[in-house]
């Protein structure tokens, strides 16, 4: 009896499986563990809608900012710059500037330009509007997933549902306070804008209506801390799309603030604006609330700024996460909310574990009773297969759902089925009078193609389920895929190696013990 490479690989797989699955089975504090899904540990299920029309309105404002900045950069003189009813309107004061303005607009994609003399009207094309709507939903899915990941939540499910809905499932949410915080984090627009204060009319803001402010190209915004009104220019200087990072810090009074930094384009715009407007105020606006409006003392280079708004540490942390993960192009709103209680998950775990253990014990007893020692070898492979599934899931931080447990049970059945096919082929060859060595080798060779075909077709089905499924369906597909690959290793390679190691010990006179069949009288000699 000597080791071979198949047995060595099998032993290594067993050690790997047992070592990495222990933290999940014993629920230790250290080590990678399997995360239980929403249906097993309870949590929050939400179906969100997306206000895609707001994304188009935001795009129009960004377009207006870009046109204004480009015109100022080219030193073009314009008047009556407004955003009205989904259009950007302005008038050139010098006809000689028209070629330069036309060149600026020609570089911008997805717009339609109408000219009447020196008056320009810029709108988005219908194709561009549809593209913005589609992108707003995709961006919302990515942004929400990024926020939940950065928040430290394990395996949240965020997926597009239908044409314009988003499914969000967050396991492990147990209290109303946790639920409220998650909902606020998801729904926070995190729309950062730097806007100029209208210094000429700011003193009259308390006596001004929104309609009056609009006539001057301004909007009235409230302060985040004291409800004070601010009159700011409607067209922002720049927005959060140029933000590259946001981190919580503490000011000289040990109050939490958020330091942010801009990309090169944002830094250039920020530096140019502050350089030209020394002595004036700049409003830092987050989700249409003015958090601060400091006076510009000098040109601010480097593209960094600060938001200070009387945050608690927890609020500052959440706002920084929202800013880092990007602003939502369009607001999301709740269409359906459902809390799954942990007691339901506990009942599911208990019922599933009973099914898994009962089925496993029944299979083990049957294999030993029907196949003798070859059944014991198959059972050893089966046990290693289970440990491998748990270990790989823990290693990659996969989520175990109720369908995932069904996938494990199904995989157990498939792993046993592979050894049943192999053992039956070996039995047939022994009945034909082949030697034990030939029966084992040809038995594996004959069974391999049938097992491989079945596993590959099942694996393809699992890949399709993963590609097109959502939530628990993906969990089922992942579990089944891991189980199939693990069973190929244990049920084929592992058991084959064990037989090669033991074949010198197999007695033709005791085939009933080794293979569960009567001794063959006309066998070939080994």
Coordinates of C-alpha atoms in Angstrom, one line a residue:
X1 CA 0.0 0.0 0.0
X2 CA 1.6 3.3 -1.1
X3 CA 0.6 6.8 -1.6
X4 CA -0.1 8.2 -5.1
X5 CA -0.7 11.7 -6.3
X6 CA -4.5 11.3 -6.3
X7 CA -4.5 10.4 -2.6
X8 CA -2.2 13.2 -1.8
X9 CA -4.5 15.7 -3.5
X10 CA -7.5 14.2 -1.8
X11 CA -5.8 14.4 1.7
X12 CA -4.8 18.0 1.0
X13 CA -8.4 18.8 -0.1
X14 CA -9.7 17.2 3.1
X15 CA -7.4 19.2 5.4
X16 CA -8.2 22.4 3.5
X17 CA -11.9 21.7 3.8
X18 CA -11.9 20.8 7.4
X19 CA -9.7 23.7 8.4
X20 CA -11.6 26.4 6.6
X21 CA -15.1 25.2 7.4
X22 CA -14.5 25.0 11.2
X23 CA -15.0 28.8 11.8
X24 CA -18.4 28.6 10.1
X25 CA -19.4 25.4 11.9
X26 CA -18.2 26.5 15.3
X27 CA -19.0 30.2 14.8
X28 CA -15.7 31.3 16.0
X29 CA -14.7 35.0 16.0
X30 CA -11.7 34.5 13.8
X31 CA -11.5 33.1 10.3
X32 CA -13.6 33.5 7.2
X33 CA -17.2 32.4 7.8
X34 CA -20.2 31.7 5.6
X35 CA -22.8 34.5 5.7
X36 CA -26.4 33.5 6.2
X37 CA -28.8 35.0 3.7
X38 CA -31.9 37.1 4.3
X39 CA -34.2 34.0 4.4
X40 CA -32.0 32.4 7.1
X41 CA -31.0 35.2 9.5
X42 CA -33.8 37.7 8.7
X43 CA -33.3 41.2 7.4
X44 CA -34.8 43.9 5.2
X45 CA -36.4 43.5 1.8
X46 CA -37.1 46.6 -0.3
X47 CA -38.3 47.3 -3.8
X48 CA -37.3 50.8 -4.9
X49 CA -38.5 53.0 -7.7
X50 CA -36.3 55.6 -9.5
X51 CA -37.4 59.1 -10.5
X52 CA -35.6 59.2 -13.8
X53 CA -37.1 62.6 -14.8
X54 CA -35.0 64.2 -12.0
X55 CA -31.9 62.7 -13.7
X56 CA -32.7 64.6 -16.8
X57 CA -33.2 67.8 -14.9
X58 CA -29.8 67.3 -13.2
X59 CA -28.2 66.7 -16.6
X60 CA -29.6 69.9 -17.9
X61 CA -28.0 71.8 -15.0
X62 CA -24.7 70.1 -15.5
X63 CA -24.9 71.0 -19.2
X64 CA -25.5 74.6 -18.3
X65 CA -22.5 74.6 -16.0
X66 CA -20.3 73.2 -18.7
X67 CA -21.5 75.7 -21.3
X68 CA -21.0 78.6 -18.9
X69 CA -17.5 77.6 -17.8
X70 CA -16.4 77.0 -21.4
X71 CA -17.8 80.4 -22.5
X72 CA -16.0 82.2 -19.6
X73 CA -12.8 80.3 -20.4
X74 CA -13.0 81.6 -24.0
X75 CA -13.9 85.1 -22.7
X76 CA -17.3 85.1 -24.5
X77 CA -19.8 87.7 -23.3
X78 CA -23.2 86.2 -22.7
X79 CA -26.4 87.5 -21.2
X80 CA -29.7 86.0 -19.9
X81 CA -28.2 82.6 -19.0
X82 CA -31.1 80.5 -17.8
X83 CA -32.3 77.0 -17.4
X84 CA -36.0 76.8 -18.1
X85 CA -38.4 73.9 -18.9
X86 CA -35.6 71.5 -19.7
X87 CA -33.7 74.1 -21.9
X88 CA -30.6 76.1 -21.5
X89 CA -31.1 79.7 -22.9
X90 CA -28.6 82.5 -23.4
X91 CA -27.7 85.3 -25.7
X92 CA -24.4 86.3 -27.1
X93 CA -23.7 90.0 -27.0
X94 CA -21.1 90.0 -29.7
X95 CA -21.8 88.4 -33.1
X96 CA -18.1 87.8 -33.6
X97 CA -18.2 85.3 -30.8
X98 CA -20.7 83.0 -32.6
X99 CA -18.0 80.8 -34.3
X100 CA -16.4 80.1 -30.9
X101 CA -19.7 79.3 -29.2
X102 CA -20.7 77.0 -32.1
X103 CA -17.4 75.2 -31.7
X104 CA -18.0 74.8 -28.0
X105 CA -21.4 73.3 -28.5
X106 CA -20.2 71.1 -31.3
X107 CA -18.0 69.3 -28.9
X108 CA -20.9 68.4 -26.6
X109 CA -22.7 65.2 -27.3
X110 CA -26.4 64.4 -27.1
X111 CA -27.7 68.0 -27.5
X112 CA -29.8 69.9 -30.0
X113 CA -29.1 73.6 -30.6
X114 CA -31.5 76.1 -32.0
X115 CA -30.4 79.6 -32.9
X116 CA -32.4 82.8 -33.4
X117 CA -30.1 85.6 -34.1
X118 CA -27.7 85.7 -31.2
X119 CA -30.1 83.8 -29.0
X120 CA -29.2 80.1 -28.3
X121 CA -31.5 77.4 -27.0
X122 CA -29.9 74.1 -26.1
X123 CA -31.9 70.9 -25.3
X124 CA -31.1 67.2 -24.9
X125 CA -32.1 65.0 -27.8
X126 CA -34.8 62.3 -27.2
X127 CA -32.1 59.6 -27.6
X128 CA -30.0 61.2 -25.0
X129 CA -32.9 61.5 -22.6
X130 CA -33.6 57.8 -22.9
X131 CA -29.9 57.0 -22.4
X132 CA -29.9 59.1 -19.3
X133 CA -32.9 57.3 -17.9
X134 CA -31.4 53.9 -18.5
X135 CA -28.0 55.0 -17.0
X136 CA -29.8 56.5 -14.0
X137 CA -31.2 53.1 -13.0
X138 CA -27.9 51.3 -13.6
X139 CA -26.0 54.0 -11.7
X140 CA -28.4 53.8 -8.8
X141 CA -27.9 50.0 -8.6
X142 CA -24.1 50.4 -8.6
X143 CA -24.2 53.3 -6.1
X144 CA -26.5 51.6 -3.6
X145 CA -24.4 48.4 -3.8
X146 CA -21.3 50.4 -3.3
X147 CA -22.7 52.3 -0.3
X148 CA -23.9 49.1 1.4
X149 CA -20.5 47.4 0.8
X150 CA -18.6 50.4 2.2
X151 CA -21.0 50.4 5.2
X152 CA -19.7 47.0 6.0
X153 CA -22.8 44.9 5.4
X154 CA -22.2 41.4 4.4
X155 CA -23.6 40.2 1.0
X156 CA -26.4 42.6 0.4
X157 CA -28.4 41.9 -2.7
X158 CA -28.9 44.9 -5.0
X159 CA -30.3 44.1 -8.5
X160 CA -32.3 45.7 -11.2
X161 CA -35.9 44.4 -11.1
X162 CA -37.9 44.8 -14.3
X163 CA -37.6 47.9 -16.4
X164 CA -37.2 50.6 -13.7
X165 CA -37.2 49.0 -10.2
X166 CA -34.4 48.1 -7.9
X167 CA -34.5 45.1 -5.5
X168 CA -32.5 45.5 -2.3
X169 CA -32.2 42.8 0.3
X170 CA -30.0 43.4 3.4
X171 CA -29.5 40.4 5.7
X172 CA -28.9 40.8 9.4
X173 CA -31.0 44.0 10.0
X174 CA -32.9 43.3 13.2
X175 CA -33.8 46.6 14.9
X176 CA -35.9 49.6 13.7
X177 CA -32.9 51.8 14.2
X178 CA -30.7 49.7 11.9
X179 CA -33.5 49.7 9.3
X180 CA -33.9 53.4 9.5
X181 CA -30.2 54.0 9.1
X182 CA -29.9 51.7 6.1
X183 CA -32.9 53.3 4.4
X184 CA -31.5 56.8 4.9
X185 CA -28.1 55.7 3.5
X186 CA -29.7 54.1 0.4
X187 CA -32.0 57.0 -0.3
X188 CA -29.5 59.8 0.4
X189 CA -29.0 61.7 -2.9
X190 CA -25.5 62.9 -1.7
X191 CA -25.7 65.6 -4.4
X192 CA -22.8 67.9 -3.6
X193 CA -22.7 71.3 -5.3
X194 CA -20.5 74.3 -4.9
X195 CA -22.6 77.4 -5.7
X196 CA -21.9 81.1 -5.8
X197 CA -23.8 83.4 -3.4
X198 CA -25.6 86.3 -5.3
X199 CA -23.9 89.0 -3.3
X200 CA -25.8 91.9 -5.0
X201 CA -29.2 90.6 -3.8
X202 CA -28.3 88.3 -0.9
X203 CA -29.3 91.0 1.7
X204 CA -33.0 90.9 0.4
X205 CA -33.3 87.1 0.4
X206 CA -35.8 87.0 3.4
X207 CA -38.2 89.3 1.4
X208 CA -37.8 87.4 -1.9
X209 CA -40.0 84.7 -3.3
X210 CA -38.7 81.8 -5.3
X211 CA -40.3 83.2 -8.5
X212 CA -38.5 86.6 -7.9
X213 CA -35.2 84.8 -7.3
X214 CA -35.7 82.8 -10.5
X215 CA -36.0 86.0 -12.5
X216 CA -32.4 86.8 -11.6
X217 CA -31.2 83.3 -12.3
X218 CA -31.0 82.5 -8.6
X219 CA -32.6 80.0 -6.2
X220 CA -33.3 80.2 -2.5
X221 CA -31.8 77.4 -0.3
X222 CA -32.1 76.8 3.4
X223 CA -29.2 76.3 5.7
X224 CA -28.7 72.8 7.1
X225 CA -28.1 74.0 10.7
X226 CA -30.3 76.9 11.4
X227 CA -32.8 77.2 8.6
X228 CA -31.3 80.5 7.4
X229 CA -32.0 81.4 3.8
X230 CA -29.3 81.7 1.2
X231 CA -29.6 83.3 -2.3
X232 CA -27.4 81.4 -4.6
X233 CA -26.8 81.3 -8.4
X234 CA -28.9 78.6 -10.0
X235 CA -26.1 77.3 -12.1
X236 CA -23.6 75.5 -9.8
X237 CA -19.9 76.1 -10.2
X238 CA -19.3 72.4 -10.1
X239 CA -21.0 69.3 -8.6
X240 CA -20.1 66.0 -7.0
X241 CA -19.5 64.2 -10.3
X242 CA -15.9 65.7 -10.1
X243 CA -15.4 64.5 -6.5
X244 CA -12.8 61.8 -6.0
X245 CA -12.8 61.2 -2.2
X246 CA -14.5 62.2 1.0
X247 CA -13.2 61.4 4.5
X248 CA -14.3 62.2 8.0
X249 CA -12.0 64.5 9.9
X250 CA -12.2 66.8 13.0
X251 CA -11.9 70.5 13.1
X252 CA -10.1 72.7 15.7
X253 CA -13.2 72.3 18.0
X254 CA -13.0 68.5 17.7
X255 CA -16.2 68.5 15.7
X256 CA -16.6 66.0 12.8
X257 CA -16.3 67.5 9.4
X258 CA -16.0 66.0 5.9
X259 CA -12.9 66.7 3.8
X260 CA -13.4 66.2 0.1
X261 CA -11.1 66.3 -2.9
X262 CA -11.8 66.9 -6.6
X263 CA -10.4 65.5 -9.8
X264 CA -8.1 67.6 -12.0
X265 CA -11.0 69.2 -14.0
X266 CA -12.9 70.0 -10.8
X267 CA -9.7 71.4 -9.2
X268 CA -9.1 73.6 -12.2
X269 CA -12.6 75.0 -12.2
X270 CA -12.6 75.4 -8.4
X271 CA -9.2 77.2 -8.5
X272 CA -10.3 79.5 -11.3
X273 CA -13.5 80.5 -9.6
X274 CA -12.0 81.1 -6.2
X275 CA -9.2 83.1 -7.9
X276 CA -11.7 85.4 -9.6
X277 CA -14.0 85.8 -6.7
X278 CA -11.8 86.7 -3.7
X279 CA -13.9 88.4 -1.0
X280 CA -17.2 86.8 -2.1
X281 CA -18.9 83.8 -0.5
X282 CA -19.0 80.2 -1.8
X283 CA -21.9 78.0 -0.7
X284 CA -21.2 74.3 0.0
X285 CA -24.5 72.6 -0.8
X286 CA -25.4 69.0 -0.1
X287 CA -28.8 67.7 -1.2
X288 CA -30.1 71.3 -1.6
X289 CA -29.1 72.3 1.9
X290 CA -26.4 74.9 2.5
X291 CA -23.9 73.5 5.0
X292 CA -21.5 76.4 4.9
X293 CA -20.9 79.6 2.9
X294 CA -17.4 80.8 3.8
X295 CA -15.8 84.0 2.3
X296 CA -13.1 83.3 -0.2
X297 CA -9.9 84.7 1.2
X298 CA -7.6 83.7 -1.6
X299 CA -7.4 81.3 -4.6
X300 CA -7.9 77.8 -3.4
X301 CA -5.7 75.4 -5.4
X302 CA -5.3 71.6 -5.0
X303 CA -9.0 70.8 -5.4
X304 CA -10.0 70.1 -1.8
X305 CA -12.7 71.5 0.4
X306 CA -14.6 70.8 3.6
X307 CA -18.2 70.3 4.7
X308 CA -18.9 71.3 8.3
X309 CA -22.5 71.1 9.4
X310 CA -22.8 70.1 13.0
X311 CA -22.6 66.4 12.1
X312 CA -22.5 63.6 14.7
X313 CA -19.7 61.2 14.0
X314 CA -22.2 58.6 12.7
X315 CA -23.9 61.2 10.4
X316 CA -20.5 62.3 9.1
X317 CA -19.5 58.7 8.5
X318 CA -22.7 58.0 6.5
X319 CA -22.4 61.2 4.5
X320 CA -18.8 60.5 3.6
X321 CA -19.8 57.0 2.4
X322 CA -22.6 58.4 0.3
X323 CA -20.3 61.0 -1.2
X324 CA -17.5 58.5 -1.9
X325 CA -19.9 56.1 -3.6
X326 CA -21.3 58.9 -5.8
X327 CA -24.4 60.8 -5.9
X328 CA -27.6 59.2 -7.1
X329 CA -28.4 60.7 -10.5
X330 CA -32.1 60.3 -9.7
X331 CA -33.9 60.0 -6.3
X332 CA -35.1 56.6 -5.3
X333 CA -38.4 56.0 -3.4
X334 CA -39.8 53.1 -1.6
X335 CA -42.4 51.0 -3.4
X336 CA -42.5 48.0 -1.2
X337 CA -40.8 47.1 2.2
X338 CA -40.8 43.9 4.0
X339 CA -39.0 42.9 7.2
X340 CA -38.1 39.2 7.5
X341 CA -37.9 38.1 11.1
X342 CA -34.9 36.1 12.4
X343 CA -37.3 33.5 13.9
X344 CA -38.4 32.5 10.4
X345 CA -34.8 32.1 9.5
X346 CA -34.1 30.0 12.6
X347 CA -37.0 27.7 11.8
X348 CA -35.7 27.4 8.2
X349 CA -32.2 26.5 9.4
X350 CA -33.6 23.9 11.8
X351 CA -35.8 22.3 9.1
X352 CA -33.1 22.4 6.5
X353 CA -30.5 20.9 8.8
X354 CA -32.8 18.1 9.8
X355 CA -33.4 17.4 6.1
X356 CA -29.7 17.5 5.3
X357 CA -28.5 15.4 8.2
X358 CA -31.3 12.8 7.8
X359 CA -30.7 12.5 4.1
X360 CA -26.9 12.3 4.7
X361 CA -27.2 9.6 7.3
X362 CA -29.6 7.6 5.1
X363 CA -27.2 7.8 2.2
X364 CA -24.2 6.8 4.3
X365 CA -26.0 3.7 5.7
X366 CA -27.3 2.6 2.3
X367 CA -23.8 2.9 0.7
X368 CA -22.2 0.8 3.4
X369 CA -24.9 -1.8 3.4
X370 CA -25.1 -2.1 -0.4
X371 CA -21.5 -1.6 -1.5
X372 CA -19.4 -2.7 1.5
X373 CA -16.0 -1.1 1.8
X374 CA -16.4 0.7 -1.5
X375 CA -19.5 2.3 0.0
X376 CA -17.3 3.4 3.0
X377 CA -14.9 5.0 0.5
X378 CA -17.7 6.8 -1.2
X379 CA -18.9 8.0 2.2
X380 CA -15.5 9.4 3.0
X381 CA -15.5 11.2 -0.3
X382 CA -19.0 12.5 0.5
X383 CA -17.9 13.9 3.9
X384 CA -14.8 15.6 2.4
X385 CA -17.1 17.0 -0.4
X386 CA -19.3 18.6 2.2
X387 CA -16.4 20.2 4.1
X388 CA -15.0 21.5 0.7
X389 CA -18.3 23.2 -0.2
X390 CA -18.4 24.9 3.2
X391 CA -14.7 25.9 3.1
X392 CA -14.9 27.4 -0.4
X393 CA -18.1 29.3 0.4
X394 CA -16.4 30.6 3.6
X395 CA -13.2 31.5 1.8
X396 CA -15.1 33.7 -0.7
X397 CA -17.5 35.0 1.8
X398 CA -20.5 33.6 0.0
X399 CA -24.0 33.8 1.3
X400 CA -25.9 30.7 2.3
X401 CA -29.6 30.9 1.5
X402 CA -32.4 28.4 1.9
X403 CA -32.1 27.6 -1.9
X404 CA -28.4 27.3 -1.3
X405 CA -29.0 24.6 1.3
X406 CA -31.2 22.9 -1.2
X407 CA -28.2 23.1 -3.6
X408 CA -26.0 21.4 -1.0
X409 CA -28.5 18.6 -0.5
X410 CA -28.7 18.2 -4.3
X411 CA -24.9 18.1 -4.6
X412 CA -24.7 15.4 -2.0
X413 CA -27.1 13.3 -4.1
X414 CA -25.0 14.0 -7.3
X415 CA -21.7 13.1 -5.5
X416 CA -23.1 9.8 -4.3
X417 CA -24.6 9.2 -7.8
X418 CA -21.1 9.5 -9.3
X419 CA -19.8 6.8 -6.9
X420 CA -22.8 4.6 -7.6
X421 CA -22.0 4.7 -11.3
X422 CA -18.4 3.9 -10.7
X423 CA -19.1 1.0 -8.3
X424 CA -21.6 -0.5 -10.7
X425 CA -19.1 -0.4 -13.6
X426 CA -16.5 -2.1 -11.4
X427 CA -19.1 -4.7 -10.3
X428 CA -20.0 -5.4 -14.0
X429 CA -16.3 -5.9 -14.9
X430 CA -15.7 -8.2 -11.9
X431 CA -18.8 -10.3 -12.9
X432 CA -17.2 -10.5 -16.4
X433 CA -14.2 -12.1 -14.8
X434 CA -11.8 -9.1 -14.9
X435 CA -9.1 -8.8 -12.3
X436 CA -9.6 -6.3 -9.5
X437 CA -6.9 -4.0 -10.9
X438 CA -8.5 -4.0 -14.4
X439 CA -12.0 -3.8 -13.0
X440 CA -11.1 -0.7 -11.0
X441 CA -9.2 1.1 -13.8
X442 CA -11.7 0.3 -16.5
X443 CA -14.6 1.0 -14.2
X444 CA -13.4 4.5 -13.6
X445 CA -12.6 5.0 -17.3
X446 CA -16.1 3.8 -18.4
X447 CA -17.9 5.8 -15.8
X448 CA -15.9 9.0 -16.3
X449 CA -17.5 10.2 -19.5
X450 CA -21.0 9.7 -18.2
X451 CA -20.3 11.5 -14.9
X452 CA -18.5 14.3 -16.7
X453 CA -21.3 14.8 -19.2
X454 CA -23.9 15.0 -16.4
X455 CA -21.8 17.4 -14.3
X456 CA -21.0 19.7 -17.2
X457 CA -24.6 20.0 -18.2
X458 CA -25.6 20.7 -14.6
X459 CA -22.8 23.3 -14.3
X460 CA -24.0 25.0 -17.5
X461 CA -27.5 25.2 -16.0
X462 CA -26.0 26.7 -12.8
X463 CA -24.1 29.3 -14.7
X464 CA -27.3 30.3 -16.6
X465 CA -29.1 30.5 -13.2
X466 CA -26.4 32.7 -11.8
X467 CA -26.3 35.0 -14.9
X468 CA -30.1 35.6 -15.0
X469 CA -31.2 34.9 -11.5
X470 CA -31.3 37.2 -8.5
X471 CA -30.8 36.9 -4.8
X472 CA -31.4 33.4 -3.5
X473 CA -31.4 31.9 -7.0
X474 CA -27.8 33.2 -7.4
X475 CA -27.0 31.6 -4.0
X476 CA -28.4 28.3 -5.2
X477 CA -26.4 28.5 -8.4
X478 CA -23.2 29.3 -6.6
X479 CA -23.7 26.4 -4.1
X480 CA -24.4 23.9 -6.8
X481 CA -21.5 25.0 -8.9
X482 CA -19.0 24.7 -6.0
X483 CA -20.6 21.3 -5.1
X484 CA -20.2 20.0 -8.6
X485 CA -16.5 21.0 -8.8
X486 CA -15.8 19.6 -5.4
X487 CA -17.6 16.3 -6.2
X488 CA -15.4 15.9 -9.3
X489 CA -12.4 16.2 -7.1
X490 CA -13.5 13.9 -4.3
X491 CA -15.9 11.4 -5.9
X492 CA -13.7 10.7 -9.0
X493 CA -10.1 11.6 -8.3
X494 CA -10.1 11.0 -4.5
X495 CA -11.8 7.6 -4.5
X496 CA -9.8 6.5 -7.5
X497 CA -6.6 7.3 -5.6
X498 CA -7.8 5.4 -2.5
X499 CA -8.5 2.3 -4.7
X500 CA -5.1 2.5 -6.3
X501 CA -3.6 2.6 -2.8
X502 CA -5.7 -0.4 -1.5
X503 CA -5.9 -2.6 -4.6
X504 CA -3.0 -4.9 -3.4
X505 CA -5.1 -5.6 -0.3
X506 CA -8.3 -6.4 -2.1
X507 CA -9.0 -10.2 -2.0
X508 CA -11.0 -11.8 -4.8
X509 CA -12.4 -14.2 -2.2
X510 CA -13.8 -11.4 -0.2
X511 CA -15.4 -9.3 -2.9
X512 CA -18.6 -9.3 -0.8
X513 CA -16.9 -7.2 1.8
X514 CA -15.0 -5.0 -0.6
X515 CA -17.7 -4.4 -3.3
X516 CA -20.9 -6.0 -1.8
X517 CA -20.9 -8.9 -4.4
X518 CA -20.4 -12.6 -4.2
X519 CA -16.8 -13.9 -5.0
X520 CA -16.2 -14.4 -8.7
X521 CA -15.0 -17.9 -9.6
X522 CA -13.7 -17.3 -13.1
X523 CA -11.8 -14.1 -12.7
X524 CA -8.5 -13.4 -14.5
X525 CA -5.4 -13.4 -12.3
X526 CA -4.0 -10.0 -11.3

